[in-house]
């Protein structure tokens, strides 16, 4: 009977451990109070977006130019809207995370021209930029 209880406890423990959310290294970096720069690429007729270029060339170039001031970047690819018959509102969304606003301003400013000049290589969309504070 004791062996059965021990096995049951072990199986239950393993089950709960396997159900826990996996936390990525980036999730540990992003903290309340950080600054998040969100780059939105709105969808509309005739708009194009090369996700491969954005993911493998543009954003790594941006990360390299911004250096240590950039803590992490993330990329979302638009898949669907509220209903199946609606087009996706954004083809892509990029996120850049910094410890503080001045870190973004000081690193982006000197590199703005190179970053902006690369946009036509992957899209014909004029991006929308939102700067916000991470709350949670």
mmCIF file of C-alpha atoms in Angstrom:
data_model
loop_
_atom_site.group_PDB
_atom_site.id
_atom_site.type_symbol
_atom_site.label_atom_id
_atom_site.label_comp_id
_atom_site.label_asym_id
_atom_site.label_seq_id
_atom_site.Cartn_x
_atom_site.Cartn_y
_atom_site.Cartn_z
ATOM 1 C CA UNK A 1 0.000 0.000 0.000
ATOM 2 C CA UNK A 2 2.844 2.439 0.874
ATOM 3 C CA UNK A 3 4.470 1.782 -2.498
ATOM 4 C CA UNK A 4 1.196 2.561 -4.297
ATOM 5 C CA UNK A 5 0.852 5.878 -2.446
ATOM 6 C CA UNK A 6 4.477 6.812 -3.222
ATOM 7 C CA UNK A 7 3.943 6.039 -6.909
ATOM 8 C CA UNK A 8 0.713 8.046 -6.931
ATOM 9 C CA UNK A 9 2.441 11.032 -5.288
ATOM 10 C CA UNK A 10 5.335 10.801 -7.763
ATOM 11 C CA UNK A 11 3.017 10.594 -10.783
ATOM 12 C CA UNK A 12 0.906 13.519 -9.516
ATOM 13 C CA UNK A 13 4.012 15.624 -8.881
ATOM 14 C CA UNK A 14 5.401 14.897 -12.348
ATOM 15 C CA UNK A 15 2.033 15.755 -13.885
ATOM 16 C CA UNK A 16 1.910 19.164 -12.186
ATOM 17 C CA UNK A 17 5.521 19.915 -13.116
ATOM 18 C CA UNK A 18 4.827 19.095 -16.766
ATOM 19 C CA UNK A 19 1.774 21.399 -16.758
ATOM 20 C CA UNK A 20 3.712 24.435 -15.561
ATOM 21 C CA UNK A 21 4.300 27.219 -18.078
ATOM 22 C CA UNK A 22 7.698 27.120 -19.674
ATOM 23 C CA UNK A 23 9.425 30.463 -19.151
ATOM 24 C CA UNK A 24 11.871 31.570 -21.800
ATOM 25 C CA UNK A 25 15.071 33.465 -21.119
ATOM 26 C CA UNK A 26 13.472 36.561 -22.688
ATOM 27 C CA UNK A 27 10.490 36.370 -20.328
ATOM 28 C CA UNK A 28 12.900 36.631 -17.392
ATOM 29 C CA UNK A 29 14.463 39.761 -18.919
ATOM 30 C CA UNK A 30 11.200 41.667 -19.434
ATOM 31 C CA UNK A 31 10.230 43.382 -16.199
ATOM 32 C CA UNK A 32 7.758 45.956 -14.958
ATOM 33 C CA UNK A 33 8.990 49.495 -15.582
ATOM 34 C CA UNK A 34 10.853 48.678 -18.789
ATOM 35 C CA UNK A 35 10.166 50.594 -21.980
ATOM 36 C CA UNK A 36 8.622 48.712 -24.893
ATOM 37 C CA UNK A 37 8.803 50.095 -28.411
ATOM 38 C CA UNK A 38 6.057 48.506 -30.494
ATOM 39 C CA UNK A 39 6.308 48.718 -34.286
ATOM 40 C CA UNK A 40 2.984 47.974 -35.977
ATOM 41 C CA UNK A 41 2.621 47.164 -39.667
ATOM 42 C CA UNK A 42 -1.066 47.743 -40.535
ATOM 43 C CA UNK A 43 -2.655 45.588 -43.194
ATOM 44 C CA UNK A 44 -4.609 47.020 -46.113
ATOM 45 C CA UNK A 45 -5.059 46.328 -49.795
ATOM 46 C CA UNK A 46 -1.806 46.221 -51.721
ATOM 47 C CA UNK A 47 0.410 46.057 -48.627
ATOM 48 C CA UNK A 48 3.275 43.566 -48.619
ATOM 49 C CA UNK A 49 5.556 42.248 -45.902
ATOM 50 C CA UNK A 50 8.562 39.903 -46.219
ATOM 51 C CA UNK A 51 8.576 38.109 -42.852
ATOM 52 C CA UNK A 52 11.741 36.149 -43.683
ATOM 53 C CA UNK A 53 13.717 39.340 -44.355
ATOM 54 C CA UNK A 54 12.273 41.070 -41.282
ATOM 55 C CA UNK A 55 13.040 38.121 -39.002
ATOM 56 C CA UNK A 56 16.443 37.114 -40.346
ATOM 57 C CA UNK A 57 17.950 40.395 -41.545
ATOM 58 C CA UNK A 58 16.194 43.580 -40.419
ATOM 59 C CA UNK A 59 15.568 42.878 -36.737
ATOM 60 C CA UNK A 60 19.004 41.277 -36.161
ATOM 61 C CA UNK A 61 20.548 44.356 -37.843
ATOM 62 C CA UNK A 62 18.508 46.622 -35.549
ATOM 63 C CA UNK A 63 19.608 44.591 -32.516
ATOM 64 C CA UNK A 64 23.235 44.877 -33.596
ATOM 65 C CA UNK A 65 22.989 48.644 -34.110
ATOM 66 C CA UNK A 66 21.220 49.270 -30.786
ATOM 67 C CA UNK A 67 23.755 47.175 -28.893
ATOM 68 C CA UNK A 68 23.502 46.483 -25.175
ATOM 69 C CA UNK A 69 20.797 49.096 -24.663
ATOM 70 C CA UNK A 70 18.335 46.707 -26.359
ATOM 71 C CA UNK A 71 17.512 43.972 -23.871
ATOM 72 C CA UNK A 72 15.408 41.754 -26.132
ATOM 73 C CA UNK A 73 13.293 41.913 -29.264
ATOM 74 C CA UNK A 74 10.244 39.903 -30.264
ATOM 75 C CA UNK A 75 8.241 39.514 -33.465
ATOM 76 C CA UNK A 76 4.572 38.664 -34.033
ATOM 77 C CA UNK A 77 3.169 37.524 -37.365
ATOM 78 C CA UNK A 78 -0.499 38.351 -37.956
ATOM 79 C CA UNK A 79 -2.647 35.246 -38.459
ATOM 80 C CA UNK A 80 -6.310 36.126 -38.035
ATOM 81 C CA UNK A 81 -8.827 38.750 -36.987
ATOM 82 C CA UNK A 82 -11.970 38.625 -34.844
ATOM 83 C CA UNK A 83 -13.939 36.732 -37.464
ATOM 84 C CA UNK A 84 -12.846 34.496 -40.350
ATOM 85 C CA UNK A 85 -14.118 36.954 -42.979
ATOM 86 C CA UNK A 86 -12.157 39.949 -41.626
ATOM 87 C CA UNK A 87 -8.599 40.579 -42.831
ATOM 88 C CA UNK A 88 -5.886 40.649 -40.205
ATOM 89 C CA UNK A 89 -5.401 44.171 -38.817
ATOM 90 C CA UNK A 90 -1.579 43.926 -38.736
ATOM 91 C CA UNK A 91 0.726 41.889 -40.964
ATOM 92 C CA UNK A 92 3.435 42.006 -38.310
ATOM 93 C CA UNK A 93 4.307 43.618 -34.994
ATOM 94 C CA UNK A 94 7.829 44.075 -33.680
ATOM 95 C CA UNK A 95 8.789 44.763 -30.073
ATOM 96 C CA UNK A 96 11.993 46.278 -28.697
ATOM 97 C CA UNK A 97 12.601 46.302 -24.929
ATOM 98 C CA UNK A 98 14.834 48.752 -23.065
ATOM 99 C CA UNK A 99 15.533 49.470 -19.398
ATOM 100 C CA UNK A 100 14.558 53.114 -19.840
ATOM 101 C CA UNK A 101 13.373 55.589 -22.470
ATOM 102 C CA UNK A 102 16.743 57.330 -22.681
ATOM 103 C CA UNK A 103 18.393 54.002 -23.581
ATOM 104 C CA UNK A 104 16.110 53.746 -26.604
ATOM 105 C CA UNK A 105 16.554 57.392 -27.594
ATOM 106 C CA UNK A 106 20.346 57.349 -27.229
ATOM 107 C CA UNK A 107 20.792 54.133 -29.216
ATOM 108 C CA UNK A 108 18.148 54.660 -31.913
ATOM 109 C CA UNK A 109 18.925 58.292 -32.740
ATOM 110 C CA UNK A 110 22.400 57.744 -34.206
ATOM 111 C CA UNK A 111 21.168 54.686 -36.147
ATOM 112 C CA UNK A 112 17.742 55.925 -37.257
ATOM 113 C CA UNK A 113 18.709 56.611 -40.868
ATOM 114 C CA UNK A 114 20.182 53.152 -41.444
ATOM 115 C CA UNK A 115 17.208 51.432 -39.775
ATOM 116 C CA UNK A 116 14.576 53.479 -41.624
ATOM 117 C CA UNK A 117 16.374 53.109 -44.958
ATOM 118 C CA UNK A 118 16.116 49.313 -44.633
ATOM 119 C CA UNK A 119 12.294 49.321 -44.367
ATOM 120 C CA UNK A 120 11.678 49.219 -48.160
ATOM 121 C CA UNK A 121 13.652 45.950 -48.283
ATOM 122 C CA UNK A 122 10.822 44.101 -46.522
ATOM 123 C CA UNK A 123 7.618 46.163 -46.747
ATOM 124 C CA UNK A 124 5.738 48.960 -48.465
ATOM 125 C CA UNK A 125 3.972 49.807 -45.201
ATOM 126 C CA UNK A 126 4.687 52.936 -43.175
ATOM 127 C CA UNK A 127 5.058 51.508 -39.647
ATOM 128 C CA UNK A 128 3.248 52.939 -36.638
ATOM 129 C CA UNK A 129 5.380 53.317 -33.511
ATOM 130 C CA UNK A 130 4.095 53.130 -29.934
ATOM 131 C CA UNK A 131 6.365 53.627 -26.920
ATOM 132 C CA UNK A 132 4.970 52.344 -23.651
ATOM 133 C CA UNK A 133 5.935 51.269 -20.163
ATOM 134 C CA UNK A 134 5.690 47.587 -19.262
ATOM 135 C CA UNK A 135 3.282 47.256 -16.329
ATOM 136 C CA UNK A 136 3.119 43.509 -15.885
#
